[in-house]
């Protein structure tokens, strides 16, 4: 079995900054209300005409990751693209990236695990590399939330949380035991699937039916729904479990963590986990204050920034952890 290491990281976020005060002009909310509940001060949103889509943002992040890795795009053996907001219902964004990067006919697959998407995608890539099937894998997490949010008072509990952006990692084979991705751990609990969901349009409730119904009020199927308190309660439990699972699998203690990169779901969740594990501020990286929740893009954006800022060094033990719709959750333990 080979080892998998991260050879390059990249991120991209739209230039358009949307502050809490900006949102207060669209709905009944304010900076204090949003900050107290989420920790978010601003987020990035695509603007119509700026040429940004889920796929194109992923390409921009991927180009940076490839350049930093020193690995040619022509040496990429597989593309794994994580998103809940693809450009099209089908095909997926993976093949769009393959075309935009002008990579020959390498396989491309899409991962639909929402906030846990990047951890799931990393795990998929890791298995292909570990078994010797592929040498170099491009993993992308990218989201365009702003195009599908309800920016009225009706949707404020969800719409203030999410932002747009992309992050990417180039994974490559290593022959050195004890470095790179040590293990990944994935879970799901489908009985809670509808507690954080977007139910329509779907093949069971397709566009013509929705148009004919002309839905009104609070139950509009094409806007996201979130049972916030229930999600928070489950998130803090599963974050803790899956981090401990990863540490135990590798004979590590909490004191061995040099950097925890949690999915940027809500600053209050991250702070809860930090306090529970008694980690100091320099061992947890949060940027939700600036970007909001970018779902599958949140971990690669945060991981890239932490590395760029010199907060992750060679030999560090880095823990990635995520929880989200599905419910799905997972962790990855990495020796940098």
Tab-separated table of C-alpha atoms in Angstrom:
chain	number	residue	atom	x	y	z
A	1	UNK	CA	0.000	0.000	0.000
A	2	UNK	CA	1.209	3.466	-0.901
A	3	UNK	CA	0.738	6.658	1.106
A	4	UNK	CA	-1.140	9.714	-0.139
A	5	UNK	CA	0.198	13.209	0.443
A	6	UNK	CA	-1.116	16.639	-0.433
A	7	UNK	CA	1.215	18.183	-2.992
A	8	UNK	CA	-0.579	21.472	-3.658
A	9	UNK	CA	-3.482	23.594	-2.412
A	10	UNK	CA	-5.470	26.427	-3.968
A	11	UNK	CA	-8.584	28.487	-3.354
A	12	UNK	CA	-10.791	30.982	-5.139
A	13	UNK	CA	-13.591	33.214	-3.840
A	14	UNK	CA	-15.602	35.783	-5.809
A	15	UNK	CA	-14.601	39.415	-5.410
A	16	UNK	CA	-18.121	40.512	-4.433
A	17	UNK	CA	-18.294	40.919	-0.628
A	18	UNK	CA	-21.751	40.822	0.974
A	19	UNK	CA	-21.832	42.088	4.555
A	20	UNK	CA	-24.458	41.544	7.216
A	21	UNK	CA	-25.493	45.165	6.749
A	22	UNK	CA	-26.023	44.471	3.040
A	23	UNK	CA	-28.372	41.608	3.904
A	24	UNK	CA	-30.273	43.798	6.375
A	25	UNK	CA	-31.422	45.854	3.388
A	26	UNK	CA	-33.030	42.752	1.850
A	27	UNK	CA	-34.613	41.119	4.903
A	28	UNK	CA	-35.519	41.753	8.514
A	29	UNK	CA	-32.139	41.072	10.116
A	30	UNK	CA	-29.085	42.915	11.381
A	31	UNK	CA	-25.387	42.461	12.001
A	32	UNK	CA	-25.824	41.699	15.705
A	33	UNK	CA	-28.446	38.995	15.070
A	34	UNK	CA	-26.319	37.220	12.449
A	35	UNK	CA	-23.020	37.543	14.328
A	36	UNK	CA	-24.467	36.266	17.599
A	37	UNK	CA	-25.968	33.143	16.017
A	38	UNK	CA	-23.355	32.260	13.405
A	39	UNK	CA	-20.185	34.298	13.898
A	40	UNK	CA	-20.411	35.420	10.261
A	41	UNK	CA	-19.633	39.040	9.360
A	42	UNK	CA	-19.487	38.740	5.567
A	43	UNK	CA	-19.513	36.238	2.721
A	44	UNK	CA	-18.696	36.194	-1.015
A	45	UNK	CA	-21.439	35.962	-3.632
A	46	UNK	CA	-21.176	35.495	-7.366
A	47	UNK	CA	-22.442	38.493	-9.312
A	48	UNK	CA	-24.342	37.986	-12.541
A	49	UNK	CA	-21.931	38.505	-15.405
A	50	UNK	CA	-18.691	37.894	-13.498
A	51	UNK	CA	-18.200	34.558	-15.329
A	52	UNK	CA	-18.137	32.586	-12.084
A	53	UNK	CA	-19.921	29.250	-11.783
A	54	UNK	CA	-19.366	26.249	-9.541
A	55	UNK	CA	-17.208	24.633	-12.230
A	56	UNK	CA	-15.222	27.732	-13.242
A	57	UNK	CA	-14.428	28.613	-9.617
A	58	UNK	CA	-13.242	25.043	-9.149
A	59	UNK	CA	-10.963	25.422	-12.162
A	60	UNK	CA	-9.491	28.654	-10.785
A	61	UNK	CA	-8.694	26.982	-7.465
A	62	UNK	CA	-7.353	23.895	-9.258
A	63	UNK	CA	-4.924	25.907	-11.392
A	64	UNK	CA	-3.367	27.387	-8.253
A	65	UNK	CA	-3.135	23.975	-6.586
A	66	UNK	CA	-1.553	22.444	-9.680
A	67	UNK	CA	1.038	25.221	-9.974
A	68	UNK	CA	1.993	24.871	-6.314
A	69	UNK	CA	2.202	21.086	-6.565
A	70	UNK	CA	4.676	21.115	-9.446
A	71	UNK	CA	2.527	18.417	-11.080
A	72	UNK	CA	1.406	18.956	-14.649
A	73	UNK	CA	-2.289	18.857	-15.464
A	74	UNK	CA	-1.375	16.202	-18.025
A	75	UNK	CA	-0.243	13.935	-15.187
A	76	UNK	CA	-3.608	14.034	-13.396
A	77	UNK	CA	-5.097	10.533	-13.400
A	78	UNK	CA	-8.477	11.306	-11.812
A	79	UNK	CA	-10.674	14.304	-10.937
A	80	UNK	CA	-12.986	14.146	-7.915
A	81	UNK	CA	-15.394	17.097	-7.657
A	82	UNK	CA	-17.482	17.691	-4.519
A	83	UNK	CA	-20.496	20.001	-4.662
A	84	UNK	CA	-24.198	20.299	-3.886
A	85	UNK	CA	-24.630	23.115	-6.421
A	86	UNK	CA	-23.471	21.832	-9.829
A	87	UNK	CA	-23.779	24.014	-12.896
A	88	UNK	CA	-26.228	21.527	-14.389
A	89	UNK	CA	-28.526	18.827	-13.047
A	90	UNK	CA	-26.362	16.681	-15.333
A	91	UNK	CA	-23.604	16.268	-16.372
A	92	UNK	CA	-21.539	16.854	-13.262
A	93	UNK	CA	-18.837	19.450	-12.758
A	94	UNK	CA	-15.998	16.922	-12.893
A	95	UNK	CA	-16.170	16.552	-16.659
A	96	UNK	CA	-16.449	20.326	-17.070
A	97	UNK	CA	-13.195	20.743	-15.144
A	98	UNK	CA	-11.525	18.069	-17.264
A	99	UNK	CA	-12.533	19.978	-20.402
A	100	UNK	CA	-11.646	23.463	-19.087
A	101	UNK	CA	-8.205	22.322	-17.938
A	102	UNK	CA	-7.706	20.555	-21.286
A	103	UNK	CA	-6.840	17.310	-19.556
A	104	UNK	CA	-6.987	14.244	-21.787
A	105	UNK	CA	-9.661	11.610	-21.218
A	106	UNK	CA	-8.991	10.978	-17.540
A	107	UNK	CA	-11.899	9.788	-15.389
A	108	UNK	CA	-13.922	12.391	-13.510
A	109	UNK	CA	-16.476	11.738	-10.814
A	110	UNK	CA	-18.715	13.891	-8.644
A	111	UNK	CA	-19.333	13.535	-4.910
A	112	UNK	CA	-22.686	14.660	-3.502
A	113	UNK	CA	-22.121	14.724	0.241
A	114	UNK	CA	-22.760	18.395	0.874
A	115	UNK	CA	-20.815	19.793	3.858
A	116	UNK	CA	-18.905	16.518	4.207
A	117	UNK	CA	-18.177	16.478	0.481
A	118	UNK	CA	-14.503	17.393	0.565
A	119	UNK	CA	-13.663	14.851	3.288
A	120	UNK	CA	-15.531	12.185	1.336
A	121	UNK	CA	-13.737	13.235	-1.873
A	122	UNK	CA	-10.347	13.122	-0.135
A	123	UNK	CA	-11.170	9.628	1.113
A	124	UNK	CA	-12.122	8.442	-2.395
A	125	UNK	CA	-8.901	9.854	-3.851
A	126	UNK	CA	-6.863	8.341	-1.034
A	127	UNK	CA	-8.172	4.844	-1.741
A	128	UNK	CA	-7.303	5.069	-5.446
A	129	UNK	CA	-3.762	6.214	-4.635
A	130	UNK	CA	-3.171	3.821	-1.746
A	131	UNK	CA	-4.054	0.804	-3.878
A	132	UNK	CA	-1.801	1.927	-6.723
A	133	UNK	CA	-4.637	2.523	-9.176
A	134	UNK	CA	-3.697	6.189	-9.693
A	135	UNK	CA	-0.693	8.352	-8.871
A	136	UNK	CA	-2.089	11.913	-9.013
A	137	UNK	CA	-5.651	12.959	-8.171
A	138	UNK	CA	-7.176	16.440	-8.353
A	139	UNK	CA	-9.798	16.999	-5.639
A	140	UNK	CA	-12.080	20.043	-5.754
A	141	UNK	CA	-14.811	21.403	-3.499
A	142	UNK	CA	-16.840	24.264	-4.985
A	143	UNK	CA	-20.211	25.879	-4.321
A	144	UNK	CA	-22.512	28.531	-5.770
A	145	UNK	CA	-25.064	28.949	-2.989
A	146	UNK	CA	-26.136	32.502	-3.686
A	147	UNK	CA	-27.986	31.619	-6.865
A	148	UNK	CA	-30.512	29.489	-4.980
A	149	UNK	CA	-31.154	31.255	-1.675
A	150	UNK	CA	-34.282	33.034	-0.468
A	151	UNK	CA	-33.187	36.601	0.260
A	152	UNK	CA	-36.413	37.602	1.985
A	153	UNK	CA	-37.258	37.582	5.670
A	154	UNK	CA	-38.855	34.162	5.149
A	155	UNK	CA	-35.462	32.642	4.306
A	156	UNK	CA	-33.193	34.599	6.634
A	157	UNK	CA	-32.341	31.734	9.012
A	158	UNK	CA	-30.661	29.898	6.124
A	159	UNK	CA	-29.677	32.565	3.614
A	160	UNK	CA	-27.459	34.576	5.962
A	161	UNK	CA	-25.220	31.549	6.501
A	162	UNK	CA	-24.047	30.513	3.042
A	163	UNK	CA	-21.406	31.861	0.677
A	164	UNK	CA	-19.767	30.982	-2.640
A	165	UNK	CA	-16.219	29.784	-3.317
A	166	UNK	CA	-13.914	26.918	-4.220
A	167	UNK	CA	-10.891	25.067	-2.910
A	168	UNK	CA	-8.692	22.396	-4.461
A	169	UNK	CA	-5.978	19.931	-3.533
A	170	UNK	CA	-3.609	17.868	-5.643
A	171	UNK	CA	-3.004	14.479	-4.038
A	172	UNK	CA	-0.058	12.344	-5.057
A	173	UNK	CA	1.578	9.024	-4.257
A	174	UNK	CA	4.287	8.787	-1.613
A	175	UNK	CA	6.486	5.829	-0.756
A	176	UNK	CA	7.246	7.131	2.743
A	177	UNK	CA	5.229	5.473	5.484
A	178	UNK	CA	3.867	7.706	8.214
A	179	UNK	CA	3.383	10.813	6.075
A	180	UNK	CA	0.406	12.233	4.234
A	181	UNK	CA	-3.117	10.978	4.818
A	182	UNK	CA	-2.935	8.499	7.694
A	183	UNK	CA	-6.626	7.566	7.665
A	184	UNK	CA	-10.122	8.756	6.784
A	185	UNK	CA	-13.365	7.951	8.574
A	186	UNK	CA	-16.824	8.334	7.000
A	187	UNK	CA	-20.359	7.983	8.363
A	188	UNK	CA	-23.987	8.703	7.493
A	189	UNK	CA	-27.389	8.584	9.179
A	190	UNK	CA	-30.086	8.869	6.543
A	191	UNK	CA	-33.038	8.930	8.923
A	192	UNK	CA	-32.335	12.644	9.438
A	193	UNK	CA	-31.959	13.426	5.721
A	194	UNK	CA	-34.811	15.940	5.543
A	195	UNK	CA	-33.667	17.976	8.559
A	196	UNK	CA	-31.249	19.781	6.235
A	197	UNK	CA	-32.425	19.473	2.673
A	198	UNK	CA	-33.545	20.967	-0.603
A	199	UNK	CA	-36.388	18.754	-1.789
A	200	UNK	CA	-37.252	20.240	-5.137
A	201	UNK	CA	-37.125	20.229	-7.988
A	202	UNK	CA	-36.576	16.493	-8.023
A	203	UNK	CA	-37.644	13.630	-10.239
A	204	UNK	CA	-40.499	13.028	-7.771
A	205	UNK	CA	-41.565	16.666	-7.879
A	206	UNK	CA	-40.378	18.054	-11.176
A	207	UNK	CA	-40.350	21.597	-12.558
A	208	UNK	CA	-43.734	21.521	-14.375
A	209	UNK	CA	-45.493	20.395	-11.178
A	210	UNK	CA	-43.885	23.154	-9.117
A	211	UNK	CA	-44.813	25.782	-11.687
A	212	UNK	CA	-48.408	24.502	-11.793
A	213	UNK	CA	-48.681	24.582	-7.997
A	214	UNK	CA	-47.228	28.106	-7.769
A	215	UNK	CA	-46.121	27.468	-4.170
A	216	UNK	CA	-46.430	30.310	-1.690
A	217	UNK	CA	-45.873	30.910	2.006
A	218	UNK	CA	-43.134	29.233	4.009
A	219	UNK	CA	-43.076	25.802	2.350
A	220	UNK	CA	-41.400	26.430	-0.986
A	221	UNK	CA	-39.603	23.240	-2.087
A	222	UNK	CA	-36.900	24.845	-4.198
A	223	UNK	CA	-35.397	26.769	-1.261
A	224	UNK	CA	-33.194	25.052	1.346
A	225	UNK	CA	-34.721	23.929	4.637
A	226	UNK	CA	-32.759	23.556	7.880
A	227	UNK	CA	-33.879	22.502	11.344
A	228	UNK	CA	-31.144	24.621	12.888
A	229	UNK	CA	-31.209	23.526	16.529
A	230	UNK	CA	-31.453	19.846	15.624
A	231	UNK	CA	-28.569	20.146	13.159
A	232	UNK	CA	-26.427	21.968	15.754
A	233	UNK	CA	-27.085	19.294	18.393
A	234	UNK	CA	-26.138	16.461	16.046
A	235	UNK	CA	-23.145	18.318	14.613
A	236	UNK	CA	-21.350	18.829	17.916
A	237	UNK	CA	-21.880	15.175	18.824
A	238	UNK	CA	-20.679	13.756	15.507
A	239	UNK	CA	-17.740	16.159	15.191
A	240	UNK	CA	-16.448	14.947	18.545
A	241	UNK	CA	-16.982	11.272	17.742
A	242	UNK	CA	-15.307	11.294	14.343
A	243	UNK	CA	-12.291	13.312	15.537
A	244	UNK	CA	-11.769	10.865	18.406
A	245	UNK	CA	-12.219	7.945	16.006
A	246	UNK	CA	-9.437	9.244	13.775
A	247	UNK	CA	-7.083	9.912	16.666
A	248	UNK	CA	-7.670	6.463	18.162
A	249	UNK	CA	-7.103	4.729	14.815
A	250	UNK	CA	-3.635	6.267	14.648
A	251	UNK	CA	-2.643	5.966	18.312
A	252	UNK	CA	-2.821	9.734	18.776
A	253	UNK	CA	-4.027	11.954	21.591
A	254	UNK	CA	-5.781	15.310	21.432
A	255	UNK	CA	-2.487	16.873	22.505
A	256	UNK	CA	-0.948	15.601	19.243
A	257	UNK	CA	-3.217	17.831	17.127
A	258	UNK	CA	-1.260	20.700	15.627
A	259	UNK	CA	-4.122	22.058	13.524
A	260	UNK	CA	-7.833	21.256	13.395
A	261	UNK	CA	-9.632	22.410	10.261
A	262	UNK	CA	-13.356	21.981	10.930
A	263	UNK	CA	-15.996	22.436	8.281
A	264	UNK	CA	-17.064	26.062	8.559
A	265	UNK	CA	-20.729	25.446	9.350
A	266	UNK	CA	-21.198	27.842	12.232
A	267	UNK	CA	-18.569	29.525	14.385
A	268	UNK	CA	-20.484	28.457	17.499
A	269	UNK	CA	-20.072	24.788	16.540
A	270	UNK	CA	-16.326	25.232	16.009
A	271	UNK	CA	-15.980	27.045	19.326
A	272	UNK	CA	-17.915	24.308	21.109
A	273	UNK	CA	-15.605	21.631	19.690
A	274	UNK	CA	-12.515	23.696	20.505
A	275	UNK	CA	-13.612	24.060	24.122
A	276	UNK	CA	-14.551	20.380	24.425
A	277	UNK	CA	-11.114	19.285	23.205
A	278	UNK	CA	-9.389	22.104	25.115
A	279	UNK	CA	-7.525	23.281	22.038
A	280	UNK	CA	-5.852	26.676	22.022
A	281	UNK	CA	-6.733	29.271	19.382
A	282	UNK	CA	-3.558	28.565	17.416
A	283	UNK	CA	-4.630	24.924	16.915
A	284	UNK	CA	-8.017	25.614	15.299
A	285	UNK	CA	-8.503	27.506	12.038
A	286	UNK	CA	-11.742	29.391	11.370
A	287	UNK	CA	-12.551	31.733	8.502
A	288	UNK	CA	-16.344	31.529	8.468
A	289	UNK	CA	-16.342	35.133	9.668
A	290	UNK	CA	-15.183	36.187	6.188
A	291	UNK	CA	-16.715	33.591	3.879
A	292	UNK	CA	-19.760	32.099	5.568
A	293	UNK	CA	-20.524	28.419	5.068
A	294	UNK	CA	-19.251	27.356	1.641
A	295	UNK	CA	-20.220	23.704	2.193
A	296	UNK	CA	-17.902	21.382	0.209
A	297	UNK	CA	-15.515	24.287	-0.394
A	298	UNK	CA	-15.138	25.315	3.247
A	299	UNK	CA	-12.452	22.846	4.340
A	300	UNK	CA	-10.190	23.243	1.272
A	301	UNK	CA	-10.487	27.056	1.473
A	302	UNK	CA	-9.619	27.027	5.180
A	303	UNK	CA	-6.860	24.443	4.716
A	304	UNK	CA	-5.317	26.515	1.930
A	305	UNK	CA	-5.417	29.712	3.984
A	306	UNK	CA	-3.961	28.043	7.083
A	307	UNK	CA	-1.084	26.713	4.969
A	308	UNK	CA	-0.571	30.075	3.225
A	309	UNK	CA	-0.372	31.809	6.602
A	310	UNK	CA	2.318	29.421	7.828
A	311	UNK	CA	0.066	27.813	10.417
A	312	UNK	CA	0.663	24.331	9.005
A	313	UNK	CA	4.257	23.111	8.835
A	314	UNK	CA	6.029	19.944	7.772
A	315	UNK	CA	5.552	17.206	10.329
A	316	UNK	CA	2.355	18.706	11.795
A	317	UNK	CA	-0.640	16.526	12.573
A	318	UNK	CA	-3.616	18.073	10.794
A	319	UNK	CA	-7.188	16.961	11.413
A	320	UNK	CA	-10.029	17.663	8.969
A	321	UNK	CA	-13.583	17.140	10.246
A	322	UNK	CA	-17.000	17.783	8.720
A	323	UNK	CA	-20.697	17.283	9.368
A	324	UNK	CA	-23.626	18.106	7.141
A	325	UNK	CA	-26.770	17.221	5.255
A	326	UNK	CA	-27.540	13.553	4.955
A	327	UNK	CA	-26.686	13.480	7.795
A	328	UNK	CA	-23.098	12.683	6.788
A	329	UNK	CA	-19.880	13.264	8.659
A	330	UNK	CA	-16.223	12.354	8.428
A	331	UNK	CA	-12.635	13.076	9.379
A	332	UNK	CA	-9.179	12.806	7.904
A	333	UNK	CA	-5.939	12.557	9.869
A	334	UNK	CA	-2.920	13.929	8.002
A	335	UNK	CA	0.791	14.016	8.825
A	336	UNK	CA	1.971	17.062	6.880
